[in-house]
JSON list of C-alpha atoms in Angstrom, two decimals:
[
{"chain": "A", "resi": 295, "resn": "UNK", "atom": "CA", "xyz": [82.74, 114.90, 67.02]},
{"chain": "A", "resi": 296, "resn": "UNK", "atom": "CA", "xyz": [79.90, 113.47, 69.64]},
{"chain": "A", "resi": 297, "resn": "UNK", "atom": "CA", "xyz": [80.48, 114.13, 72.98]},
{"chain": "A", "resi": 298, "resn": "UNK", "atom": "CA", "xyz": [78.85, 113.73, 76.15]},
{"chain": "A", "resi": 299, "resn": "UNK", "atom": "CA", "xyz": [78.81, 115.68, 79.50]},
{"chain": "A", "resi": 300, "resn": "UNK", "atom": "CA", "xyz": [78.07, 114.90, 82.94]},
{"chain": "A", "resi": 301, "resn": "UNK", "atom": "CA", "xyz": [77.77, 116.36, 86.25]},
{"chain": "A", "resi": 302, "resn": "UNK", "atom": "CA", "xyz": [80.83, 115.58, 88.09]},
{"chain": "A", "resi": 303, "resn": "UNK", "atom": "CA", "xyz": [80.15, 113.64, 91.24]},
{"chain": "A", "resi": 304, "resn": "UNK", "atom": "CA", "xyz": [80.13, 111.69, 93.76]},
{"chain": "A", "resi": 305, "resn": "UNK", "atom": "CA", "xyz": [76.57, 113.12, 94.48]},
{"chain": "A", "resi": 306, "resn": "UNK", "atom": "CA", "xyz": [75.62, 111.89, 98.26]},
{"chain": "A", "resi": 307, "resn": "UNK", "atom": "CA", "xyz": [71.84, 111.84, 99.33]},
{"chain": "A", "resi": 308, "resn": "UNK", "atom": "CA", "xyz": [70.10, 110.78, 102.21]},
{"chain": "A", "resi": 309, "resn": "UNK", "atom": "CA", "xyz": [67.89, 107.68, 101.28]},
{"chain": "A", "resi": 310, "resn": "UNK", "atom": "CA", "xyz": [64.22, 108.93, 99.76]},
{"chain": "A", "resi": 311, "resn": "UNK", "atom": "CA", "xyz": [65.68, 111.86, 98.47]},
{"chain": "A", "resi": 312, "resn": "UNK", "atom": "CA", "xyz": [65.12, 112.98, 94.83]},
{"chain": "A", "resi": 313, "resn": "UNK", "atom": "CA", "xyz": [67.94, 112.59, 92.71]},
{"chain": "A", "resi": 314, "resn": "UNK", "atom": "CA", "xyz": [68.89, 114.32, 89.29]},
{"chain": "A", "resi": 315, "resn": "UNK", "atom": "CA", "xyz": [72.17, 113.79, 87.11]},
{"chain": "A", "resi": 316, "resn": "UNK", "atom": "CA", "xyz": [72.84, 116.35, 84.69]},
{"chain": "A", "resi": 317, "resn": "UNK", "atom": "CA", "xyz": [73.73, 115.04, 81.42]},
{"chain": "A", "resi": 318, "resn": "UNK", "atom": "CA", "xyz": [74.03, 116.86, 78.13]},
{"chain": "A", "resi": 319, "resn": "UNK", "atom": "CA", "xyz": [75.18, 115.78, 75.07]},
{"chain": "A", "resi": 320, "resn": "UNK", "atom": "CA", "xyz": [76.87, 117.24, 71.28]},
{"chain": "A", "resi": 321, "resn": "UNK", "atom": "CA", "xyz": [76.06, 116.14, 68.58]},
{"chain": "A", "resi": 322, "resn": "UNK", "atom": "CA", "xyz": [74.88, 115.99, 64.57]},
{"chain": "A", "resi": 323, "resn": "UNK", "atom": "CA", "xyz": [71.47, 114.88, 63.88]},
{"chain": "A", "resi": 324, "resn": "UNK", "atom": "CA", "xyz": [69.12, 112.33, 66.21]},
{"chain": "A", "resi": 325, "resn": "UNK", "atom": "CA", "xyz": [71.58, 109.85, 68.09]},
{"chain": "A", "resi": 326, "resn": "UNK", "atom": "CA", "xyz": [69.96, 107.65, 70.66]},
{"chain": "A", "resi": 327, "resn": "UNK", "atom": "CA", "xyz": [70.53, 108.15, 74.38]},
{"chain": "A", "resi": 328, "resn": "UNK", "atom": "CA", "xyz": [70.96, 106.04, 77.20]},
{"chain": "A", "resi": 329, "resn": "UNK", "atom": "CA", "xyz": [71.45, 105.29, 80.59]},
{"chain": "A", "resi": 330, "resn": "UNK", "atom": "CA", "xyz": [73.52, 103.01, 82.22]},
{"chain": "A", "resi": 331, "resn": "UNK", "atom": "CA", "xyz": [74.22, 101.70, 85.55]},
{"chain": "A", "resi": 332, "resn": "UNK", "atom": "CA", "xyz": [77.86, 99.82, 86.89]},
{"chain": "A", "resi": 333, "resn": "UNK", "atom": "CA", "xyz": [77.48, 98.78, 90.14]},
{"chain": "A", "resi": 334, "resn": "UNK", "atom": "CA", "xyz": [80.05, 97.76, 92.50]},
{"chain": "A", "resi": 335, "resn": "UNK", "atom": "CA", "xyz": [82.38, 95.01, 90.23]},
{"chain": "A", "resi": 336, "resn": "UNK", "atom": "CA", "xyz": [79.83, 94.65, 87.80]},
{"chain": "A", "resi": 337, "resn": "UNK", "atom": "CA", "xyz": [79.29, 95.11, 83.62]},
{"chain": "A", "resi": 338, "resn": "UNK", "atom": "CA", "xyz": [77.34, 97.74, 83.04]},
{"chain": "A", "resi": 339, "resn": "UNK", "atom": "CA", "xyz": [73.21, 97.91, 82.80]},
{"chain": "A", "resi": 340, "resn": "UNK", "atom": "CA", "xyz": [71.05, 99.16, 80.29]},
{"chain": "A", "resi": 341, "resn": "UNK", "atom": "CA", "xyz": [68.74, 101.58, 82.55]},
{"chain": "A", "resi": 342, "resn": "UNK", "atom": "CA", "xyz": [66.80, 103.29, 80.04]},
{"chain": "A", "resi": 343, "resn": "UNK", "atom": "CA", "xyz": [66.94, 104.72, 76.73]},
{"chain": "A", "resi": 344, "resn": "UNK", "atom": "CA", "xyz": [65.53, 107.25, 74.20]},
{"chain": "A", "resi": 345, "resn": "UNK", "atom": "CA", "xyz": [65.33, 107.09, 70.23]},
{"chain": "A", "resi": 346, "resn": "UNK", "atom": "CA", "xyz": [63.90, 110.45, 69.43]},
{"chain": "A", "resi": 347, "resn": "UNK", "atom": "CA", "xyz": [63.20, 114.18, 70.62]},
{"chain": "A", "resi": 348, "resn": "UNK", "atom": "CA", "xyz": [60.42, 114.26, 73.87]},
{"chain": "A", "resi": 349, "resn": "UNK", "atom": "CA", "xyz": [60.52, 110.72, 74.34]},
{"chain": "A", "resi": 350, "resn": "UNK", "atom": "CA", "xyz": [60.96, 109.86, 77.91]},
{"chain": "A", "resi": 351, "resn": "UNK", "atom": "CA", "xyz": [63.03, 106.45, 78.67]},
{"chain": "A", "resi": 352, "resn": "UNK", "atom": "CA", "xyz": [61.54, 105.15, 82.42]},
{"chain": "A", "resi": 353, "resn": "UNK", "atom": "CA", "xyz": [63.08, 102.14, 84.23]},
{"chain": "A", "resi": 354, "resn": "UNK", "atom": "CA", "xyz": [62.56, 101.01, 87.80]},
{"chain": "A", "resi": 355, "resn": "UNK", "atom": "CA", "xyz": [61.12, 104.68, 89.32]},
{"chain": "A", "resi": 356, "resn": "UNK", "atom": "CA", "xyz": [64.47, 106.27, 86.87]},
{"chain": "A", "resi": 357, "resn": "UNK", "atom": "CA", "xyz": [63.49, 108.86, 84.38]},
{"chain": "A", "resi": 358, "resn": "UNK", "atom": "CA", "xyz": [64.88, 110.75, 81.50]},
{"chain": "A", "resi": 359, "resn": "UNK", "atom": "CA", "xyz": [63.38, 113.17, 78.55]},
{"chain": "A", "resi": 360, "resn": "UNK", "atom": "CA", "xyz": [65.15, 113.44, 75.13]},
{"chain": "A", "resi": 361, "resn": "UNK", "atom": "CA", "xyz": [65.28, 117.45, 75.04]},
{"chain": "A", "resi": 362, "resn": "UNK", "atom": "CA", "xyz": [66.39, 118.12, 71.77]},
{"chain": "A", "resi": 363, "resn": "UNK", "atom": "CA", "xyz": [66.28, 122.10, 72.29]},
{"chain": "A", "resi": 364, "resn": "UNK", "atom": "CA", "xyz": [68.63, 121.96, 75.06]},
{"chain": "A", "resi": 365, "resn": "UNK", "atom": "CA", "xyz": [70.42, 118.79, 73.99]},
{"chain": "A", "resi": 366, "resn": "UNK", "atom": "CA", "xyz": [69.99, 117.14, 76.94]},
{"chain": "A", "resi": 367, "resn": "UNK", "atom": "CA", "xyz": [69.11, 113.70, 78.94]},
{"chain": "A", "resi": 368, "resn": "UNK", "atom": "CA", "xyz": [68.85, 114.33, 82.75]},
{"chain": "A", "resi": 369, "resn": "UNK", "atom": "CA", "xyz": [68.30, 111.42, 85.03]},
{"chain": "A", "resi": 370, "resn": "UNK", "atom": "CA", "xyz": [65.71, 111.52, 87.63]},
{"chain": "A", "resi": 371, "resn": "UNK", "atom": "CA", "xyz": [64.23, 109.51, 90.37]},
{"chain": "A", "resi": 372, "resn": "UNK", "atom": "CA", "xyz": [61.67, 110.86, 93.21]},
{"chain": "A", "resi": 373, "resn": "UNK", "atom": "CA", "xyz": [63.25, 108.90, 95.95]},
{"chain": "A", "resi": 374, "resn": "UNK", "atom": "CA", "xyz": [65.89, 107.14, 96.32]},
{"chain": "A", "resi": 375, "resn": "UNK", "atom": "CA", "xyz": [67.42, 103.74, 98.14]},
{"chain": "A", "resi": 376, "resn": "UNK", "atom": "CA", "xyz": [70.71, 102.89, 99.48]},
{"chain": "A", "resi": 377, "resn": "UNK", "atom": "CA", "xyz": [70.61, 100.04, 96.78]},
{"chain": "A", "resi": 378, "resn": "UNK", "atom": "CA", "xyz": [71.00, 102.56, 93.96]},
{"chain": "A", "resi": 379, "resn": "UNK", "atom": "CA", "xyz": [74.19, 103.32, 94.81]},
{"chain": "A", "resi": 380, "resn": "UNK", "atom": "CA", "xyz": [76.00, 103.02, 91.64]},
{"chain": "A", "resi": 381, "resn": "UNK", "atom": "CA", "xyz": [78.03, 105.01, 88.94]},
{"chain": "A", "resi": 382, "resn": "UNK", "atom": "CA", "xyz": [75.74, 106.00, 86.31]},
{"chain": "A", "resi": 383, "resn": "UNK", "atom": "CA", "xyz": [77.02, 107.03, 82.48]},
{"chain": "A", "resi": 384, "resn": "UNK", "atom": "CA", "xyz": [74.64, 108.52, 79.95]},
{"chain": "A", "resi": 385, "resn": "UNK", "atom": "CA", "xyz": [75.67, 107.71, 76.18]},
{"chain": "A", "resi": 386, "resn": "UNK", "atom": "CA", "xyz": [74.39, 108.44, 73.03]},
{"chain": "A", "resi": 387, "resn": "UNK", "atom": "CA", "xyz": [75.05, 106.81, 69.58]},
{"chain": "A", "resi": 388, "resn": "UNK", "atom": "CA", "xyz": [74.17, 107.15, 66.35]},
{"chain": "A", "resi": 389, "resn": "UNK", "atom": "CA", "xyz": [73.02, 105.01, 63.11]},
{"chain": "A", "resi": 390, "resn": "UNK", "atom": "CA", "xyz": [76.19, 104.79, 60.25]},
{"chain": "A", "resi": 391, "resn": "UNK", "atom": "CA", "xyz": [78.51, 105.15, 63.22]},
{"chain": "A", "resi": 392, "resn": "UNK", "atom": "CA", "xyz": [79.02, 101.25, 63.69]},
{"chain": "A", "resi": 393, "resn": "UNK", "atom": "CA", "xyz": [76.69, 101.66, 66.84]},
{"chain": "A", "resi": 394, "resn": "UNK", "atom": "CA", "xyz": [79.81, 103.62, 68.64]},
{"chain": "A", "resi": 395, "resn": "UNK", "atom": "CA", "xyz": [78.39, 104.29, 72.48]},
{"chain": "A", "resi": 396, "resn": "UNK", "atom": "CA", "xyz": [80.01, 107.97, 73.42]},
{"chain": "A", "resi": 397, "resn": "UNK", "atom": "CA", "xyz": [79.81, 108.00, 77.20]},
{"chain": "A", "resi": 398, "resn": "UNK", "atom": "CA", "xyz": [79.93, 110.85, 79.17]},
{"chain": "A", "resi": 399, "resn": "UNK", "atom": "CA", "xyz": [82.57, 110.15, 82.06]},
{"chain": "A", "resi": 400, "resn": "UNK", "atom": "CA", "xyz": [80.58, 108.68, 85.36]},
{"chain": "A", "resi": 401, "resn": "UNK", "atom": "CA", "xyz": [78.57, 109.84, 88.13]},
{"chain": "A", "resi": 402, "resn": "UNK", "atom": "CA", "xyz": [78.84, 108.32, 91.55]},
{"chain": "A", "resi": 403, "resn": "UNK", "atom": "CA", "xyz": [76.12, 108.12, 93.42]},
{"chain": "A", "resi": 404, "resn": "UNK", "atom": "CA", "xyz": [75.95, 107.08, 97.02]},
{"chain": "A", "resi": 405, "resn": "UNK", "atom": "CA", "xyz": [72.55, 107.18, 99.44]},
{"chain": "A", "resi": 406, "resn": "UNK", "atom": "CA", "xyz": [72.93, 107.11, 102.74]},
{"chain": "A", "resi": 407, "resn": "UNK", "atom": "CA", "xyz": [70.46, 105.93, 105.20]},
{"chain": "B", "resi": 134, "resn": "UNK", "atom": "CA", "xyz": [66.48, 87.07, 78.53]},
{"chain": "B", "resi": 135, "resn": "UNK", "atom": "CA", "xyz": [69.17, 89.75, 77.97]},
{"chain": "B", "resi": 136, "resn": "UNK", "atom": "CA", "xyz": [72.64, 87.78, 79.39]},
{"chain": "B", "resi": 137, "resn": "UNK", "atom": "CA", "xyz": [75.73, 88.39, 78.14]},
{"chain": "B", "resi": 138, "resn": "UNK", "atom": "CA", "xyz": [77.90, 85.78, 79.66]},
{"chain": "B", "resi": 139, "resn": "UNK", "atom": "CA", "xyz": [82.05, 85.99, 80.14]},
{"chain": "B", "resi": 140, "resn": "UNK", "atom": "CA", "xyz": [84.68, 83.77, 81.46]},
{"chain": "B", "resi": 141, "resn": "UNK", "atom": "CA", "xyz": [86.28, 83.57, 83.18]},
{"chain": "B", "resi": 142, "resn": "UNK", "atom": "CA", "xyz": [85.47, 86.47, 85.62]},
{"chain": "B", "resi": 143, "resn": "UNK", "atom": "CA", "xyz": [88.90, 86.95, 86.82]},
{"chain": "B", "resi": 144, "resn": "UNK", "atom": "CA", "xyz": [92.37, 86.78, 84.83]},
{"chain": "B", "resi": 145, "resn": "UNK", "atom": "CA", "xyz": [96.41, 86.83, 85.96]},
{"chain": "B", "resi": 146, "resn": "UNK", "atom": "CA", "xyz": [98.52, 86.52, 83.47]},
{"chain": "B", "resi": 147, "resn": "UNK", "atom": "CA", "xyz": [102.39, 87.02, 83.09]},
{"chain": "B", "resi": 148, "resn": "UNK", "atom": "CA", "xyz": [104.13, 89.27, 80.30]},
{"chain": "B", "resi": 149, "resn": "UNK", "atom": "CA", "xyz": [104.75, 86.01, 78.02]},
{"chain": "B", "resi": 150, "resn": "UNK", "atom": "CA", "xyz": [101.55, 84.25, 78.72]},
{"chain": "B", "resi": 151, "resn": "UNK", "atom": "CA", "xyz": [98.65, 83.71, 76.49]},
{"chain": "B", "resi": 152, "resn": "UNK", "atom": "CA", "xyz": [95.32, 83.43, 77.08]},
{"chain": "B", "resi": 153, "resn": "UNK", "atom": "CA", "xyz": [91.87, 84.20, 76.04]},
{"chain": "B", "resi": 154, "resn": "UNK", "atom": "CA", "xyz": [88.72, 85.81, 77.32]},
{"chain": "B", "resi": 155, "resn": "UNK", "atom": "CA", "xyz": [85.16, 84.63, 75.91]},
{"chain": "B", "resi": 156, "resn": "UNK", "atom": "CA", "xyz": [82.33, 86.23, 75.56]},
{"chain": "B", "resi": 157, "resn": "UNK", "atom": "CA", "xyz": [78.49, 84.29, 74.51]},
{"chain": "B", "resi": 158, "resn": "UNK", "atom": "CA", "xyz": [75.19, 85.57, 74.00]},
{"chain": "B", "resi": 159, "resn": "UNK", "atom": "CA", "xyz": [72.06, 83.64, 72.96]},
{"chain": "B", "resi": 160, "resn": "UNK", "atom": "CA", "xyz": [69.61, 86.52, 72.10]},
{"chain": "B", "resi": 161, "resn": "UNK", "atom": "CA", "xyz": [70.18, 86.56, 68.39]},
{"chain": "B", "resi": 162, "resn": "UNK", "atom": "CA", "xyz": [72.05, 90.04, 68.44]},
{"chain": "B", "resi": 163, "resn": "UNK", "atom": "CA", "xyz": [74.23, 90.30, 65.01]},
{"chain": "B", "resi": 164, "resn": "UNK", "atom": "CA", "xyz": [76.36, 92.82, 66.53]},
{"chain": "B", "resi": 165, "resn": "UNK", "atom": "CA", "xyz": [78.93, 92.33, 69.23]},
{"chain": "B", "resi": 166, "resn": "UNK", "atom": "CA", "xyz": [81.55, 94.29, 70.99]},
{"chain": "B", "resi": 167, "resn": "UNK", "atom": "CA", "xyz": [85.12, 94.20, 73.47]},
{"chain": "B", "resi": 168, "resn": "UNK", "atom": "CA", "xyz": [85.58, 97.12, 75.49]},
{"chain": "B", "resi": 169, "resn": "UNK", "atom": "CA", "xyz": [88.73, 98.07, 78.13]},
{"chain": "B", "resi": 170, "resn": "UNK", "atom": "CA", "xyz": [87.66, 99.93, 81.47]},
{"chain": "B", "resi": 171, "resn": "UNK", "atom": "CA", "xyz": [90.50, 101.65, 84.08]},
{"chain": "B", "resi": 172, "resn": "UNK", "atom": "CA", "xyz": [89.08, 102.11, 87.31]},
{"chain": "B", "resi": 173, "resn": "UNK", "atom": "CA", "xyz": [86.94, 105.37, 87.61]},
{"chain": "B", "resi": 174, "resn": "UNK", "atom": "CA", "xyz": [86.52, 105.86, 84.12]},
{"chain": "B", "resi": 175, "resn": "UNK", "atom": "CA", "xyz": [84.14, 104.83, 81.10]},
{"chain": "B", "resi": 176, "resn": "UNK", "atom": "CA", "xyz": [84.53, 102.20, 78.69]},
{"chain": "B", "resi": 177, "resn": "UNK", "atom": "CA", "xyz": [86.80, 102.79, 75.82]},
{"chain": "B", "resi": 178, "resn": "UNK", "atom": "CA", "xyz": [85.55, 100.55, 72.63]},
{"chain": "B", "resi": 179, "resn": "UNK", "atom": "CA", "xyz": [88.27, 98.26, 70.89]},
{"chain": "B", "resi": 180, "resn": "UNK", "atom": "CA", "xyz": [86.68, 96.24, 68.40]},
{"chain": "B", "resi": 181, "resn": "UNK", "atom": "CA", "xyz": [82.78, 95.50, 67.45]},
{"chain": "B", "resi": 182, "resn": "UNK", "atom": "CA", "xyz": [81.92, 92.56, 65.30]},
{"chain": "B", "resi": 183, "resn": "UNK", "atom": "CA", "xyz": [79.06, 92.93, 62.47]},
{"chain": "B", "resi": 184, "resn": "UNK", "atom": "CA", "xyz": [77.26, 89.80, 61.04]},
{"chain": "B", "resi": 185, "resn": "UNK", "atom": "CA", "xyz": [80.48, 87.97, 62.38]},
{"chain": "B", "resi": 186, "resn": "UNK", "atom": "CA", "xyz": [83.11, 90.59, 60.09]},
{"chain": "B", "resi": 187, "resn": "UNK", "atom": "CA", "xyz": [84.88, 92.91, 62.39]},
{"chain": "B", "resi": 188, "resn": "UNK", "atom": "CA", "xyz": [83.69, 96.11, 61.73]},
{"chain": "B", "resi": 189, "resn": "UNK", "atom": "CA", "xyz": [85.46, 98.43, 63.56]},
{"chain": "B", "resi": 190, "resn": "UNK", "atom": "CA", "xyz": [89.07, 98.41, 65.44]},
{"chain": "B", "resi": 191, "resn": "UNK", "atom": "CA", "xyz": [89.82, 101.02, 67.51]},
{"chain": "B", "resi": 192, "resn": "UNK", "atom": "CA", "xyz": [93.93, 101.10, 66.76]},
{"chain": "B", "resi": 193, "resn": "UNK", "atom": "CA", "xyz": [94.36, 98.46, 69.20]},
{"chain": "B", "resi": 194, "resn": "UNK", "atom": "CA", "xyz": [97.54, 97.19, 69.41]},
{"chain": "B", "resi": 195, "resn": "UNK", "atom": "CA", "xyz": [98.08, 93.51, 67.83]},
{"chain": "B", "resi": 196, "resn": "UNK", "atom": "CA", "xyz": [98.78, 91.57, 71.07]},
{"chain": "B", "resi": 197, "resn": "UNK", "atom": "CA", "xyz": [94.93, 91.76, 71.04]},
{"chain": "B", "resi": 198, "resn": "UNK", "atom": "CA", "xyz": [93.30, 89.49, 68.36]},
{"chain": "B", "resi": 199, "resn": "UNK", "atom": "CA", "xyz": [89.99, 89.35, 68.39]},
{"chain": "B", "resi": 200, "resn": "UNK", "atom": "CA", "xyz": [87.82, 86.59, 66.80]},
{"chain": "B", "resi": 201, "resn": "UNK", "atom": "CA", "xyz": [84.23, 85.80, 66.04]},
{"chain": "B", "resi": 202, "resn": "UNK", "atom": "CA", "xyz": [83.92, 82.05, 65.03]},
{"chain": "B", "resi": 203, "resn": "UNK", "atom": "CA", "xyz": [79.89, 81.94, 65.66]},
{"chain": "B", "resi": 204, "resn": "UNK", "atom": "CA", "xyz": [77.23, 84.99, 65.77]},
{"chain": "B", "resi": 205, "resn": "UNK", "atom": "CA", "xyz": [77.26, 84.04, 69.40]},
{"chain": "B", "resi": 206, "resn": "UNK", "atom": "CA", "xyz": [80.67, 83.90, 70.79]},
{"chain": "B", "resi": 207, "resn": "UNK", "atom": "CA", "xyz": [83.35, 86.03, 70.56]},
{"chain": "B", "resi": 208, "resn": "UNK", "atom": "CA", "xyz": [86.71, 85.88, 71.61]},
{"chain": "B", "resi": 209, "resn": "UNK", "atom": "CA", "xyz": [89.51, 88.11, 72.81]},
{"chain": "B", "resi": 210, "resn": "UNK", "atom": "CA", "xyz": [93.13, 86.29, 72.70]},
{"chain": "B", "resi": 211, "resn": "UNK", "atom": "CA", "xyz": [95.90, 87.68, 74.21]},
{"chain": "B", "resi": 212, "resn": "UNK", "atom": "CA", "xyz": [99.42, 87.61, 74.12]},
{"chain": "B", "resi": 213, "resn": "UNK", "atom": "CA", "xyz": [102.58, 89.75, 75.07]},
{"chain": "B", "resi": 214, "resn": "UNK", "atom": "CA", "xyz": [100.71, 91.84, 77.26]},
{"chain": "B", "resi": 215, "resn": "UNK", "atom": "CA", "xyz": [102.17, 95.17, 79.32]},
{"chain": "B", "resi": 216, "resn": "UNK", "atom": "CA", "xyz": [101.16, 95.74, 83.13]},
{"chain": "B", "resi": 217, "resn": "UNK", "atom": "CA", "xyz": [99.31, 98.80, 81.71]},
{"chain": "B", "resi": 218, "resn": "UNK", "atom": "CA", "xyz": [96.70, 96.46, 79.90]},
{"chain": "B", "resi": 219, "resn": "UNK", "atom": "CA", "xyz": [95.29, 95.34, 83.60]},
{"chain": "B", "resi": 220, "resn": "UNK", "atom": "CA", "xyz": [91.62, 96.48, 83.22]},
{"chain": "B", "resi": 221, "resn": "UNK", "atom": "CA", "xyz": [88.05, 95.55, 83.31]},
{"chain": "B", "resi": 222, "resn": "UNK", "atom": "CA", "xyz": [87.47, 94.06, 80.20]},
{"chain": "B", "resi": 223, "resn": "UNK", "atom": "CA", "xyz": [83.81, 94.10, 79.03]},
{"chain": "B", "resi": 224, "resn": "UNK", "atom": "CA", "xyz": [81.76, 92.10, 76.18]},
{"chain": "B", "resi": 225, "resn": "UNK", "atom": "CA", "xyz": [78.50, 93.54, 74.46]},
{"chain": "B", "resi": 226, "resn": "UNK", "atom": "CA", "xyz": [75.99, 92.54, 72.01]},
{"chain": "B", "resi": 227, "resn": "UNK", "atom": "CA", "xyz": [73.60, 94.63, 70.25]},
{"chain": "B", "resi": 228, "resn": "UNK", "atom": "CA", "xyz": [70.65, 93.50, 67.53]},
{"chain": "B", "resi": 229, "resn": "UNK", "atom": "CA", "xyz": [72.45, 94.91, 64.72]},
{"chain": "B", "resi": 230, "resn": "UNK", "atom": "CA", "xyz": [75.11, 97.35, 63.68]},
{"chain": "B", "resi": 231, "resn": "UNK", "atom": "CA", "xyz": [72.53, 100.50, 63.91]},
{"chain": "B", "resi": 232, "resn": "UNK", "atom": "CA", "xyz": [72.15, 102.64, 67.04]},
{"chain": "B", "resi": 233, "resn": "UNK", "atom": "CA", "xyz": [69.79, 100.11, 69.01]},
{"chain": "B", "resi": 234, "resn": "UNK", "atom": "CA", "xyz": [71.08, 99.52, 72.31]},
{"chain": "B", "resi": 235, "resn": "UNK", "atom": "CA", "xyz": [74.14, 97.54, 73.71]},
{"chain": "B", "resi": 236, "resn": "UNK", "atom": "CA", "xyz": [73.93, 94.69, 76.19]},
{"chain": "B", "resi": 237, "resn": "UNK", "atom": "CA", "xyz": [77.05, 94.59, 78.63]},
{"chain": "B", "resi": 238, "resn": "UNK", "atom": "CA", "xyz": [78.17, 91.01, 80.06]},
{"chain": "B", "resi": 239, "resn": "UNK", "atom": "CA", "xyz": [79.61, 91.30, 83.81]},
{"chain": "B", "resi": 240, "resn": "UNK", "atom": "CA", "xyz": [83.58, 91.97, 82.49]},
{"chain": "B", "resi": 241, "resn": "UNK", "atom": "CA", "xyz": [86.99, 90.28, 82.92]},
{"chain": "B", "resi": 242, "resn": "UNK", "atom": "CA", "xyz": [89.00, 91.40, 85.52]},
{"chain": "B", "resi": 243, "resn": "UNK", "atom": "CA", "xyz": [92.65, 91.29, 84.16]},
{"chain": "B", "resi": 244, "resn": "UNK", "atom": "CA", "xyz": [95.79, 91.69, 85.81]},
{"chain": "B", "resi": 245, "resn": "UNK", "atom": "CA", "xyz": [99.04, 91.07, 84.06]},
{"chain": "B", "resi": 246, "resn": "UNK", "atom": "CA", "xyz": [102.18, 91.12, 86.05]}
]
């Protein structure tokens, strides 16, 4: 079946620091991958997504490239703010599936000043 | 506008009580979902609603019923539940059925005691 791995965190950086999250996924054919965001007692937020090998999903300074030859979706940012201080799941799901979202399991960031 | 709205935003309940959670969206998505989240971990999918004909039910147990009366609104009623049921409790819509992506509304935070 799908599945979805992530690094395990919390990952702690010093505000303006560049940030990557490892995610990598399993899976038959071309799902769709996204990002998403939960922040402190909040739903979750669509932070980008991807529909198809080397497209790159980009969403306020966040970045990610569909790698289909190494099956993965890493999360980037060149610097970061104490406000992005979140947990952050990457998903991926796939047409005839009934739109199923596998997540991977969370990573906590948290940016200190 | 991409809202998902749910009320209300925080839920005690007894063993024998019954109540319901709602869930609206007004972007003309044809596909809508309930999912549980524990603390620390991802959401876990229960039910999603297609064209207003549930779709999908993830073995939940019956003392959750969901309903769909309108393409907008959906409903999660509740009844009998166990202290292990207290969770984050999250709505999503999506334009269809196929892998485009899922909307989250801000959750229900249940506690049943």
């Amino acid at each position: 079946g799908d599945s979805v791995t992530q690094m395990e965190g919390p990952v702690t950086l010093s505000e303006e620091a560049f940030l990557t999250i490892n995610c990598t996924y399993t899976a038959t054919g071309y799902p769709s991958l996204f990002w998403y965001v939960q922040y402190p007692g909040e739903g979750l937020q669509l932070l980008l997504k991807a529909t198809k090998a080397d497209d790159k999903g980009s969403n306020k300074g966040f970045e990610a490239t569909y790698r289909k030859e190494t099956t993965s979706f890493h999360l980037e940012k060149g610097s970061v703010q104490v406000s992005d201080s979140a947990v952050y799941f990457c998903a991926l799901s796939h047409t005839g599936g009934g739109n199923k979202l596998t997540f991977g399991t969370g990573t906590q960031l948290k940016v200190e000043l | 506008d991409t809202e998902v709205t749910q009320t209300p935003k925080h839920l005690v309940m007894g063993m024998t009580n019954k109540k319901s959670l709602k869930c609206e969206q007004h972007m003309g998505h044809r596909a809508m979902y309930w999912y549980k989240q524990k603390a620390k971990k991802p959401p876990e999918l229960m039910f999603v609603y297609s064209y207003e004909k549930l779709s999908i039910n993830e073995s939940v147990p019956s003392r959750f019923s969901p309903e769909c009366p309108n393409s907008s609104l959906l409903n999660l009623h509740l009844h009998a539940l166990q202290p292990e049921d207290s969770a984050l409790y999250l709505c999503a819509s999506s334009q269809d059925g196929t892998r485009n992506e899922q909307y989250f509304g801000p959750g229900t935070r249940l506690t049943v005691t």
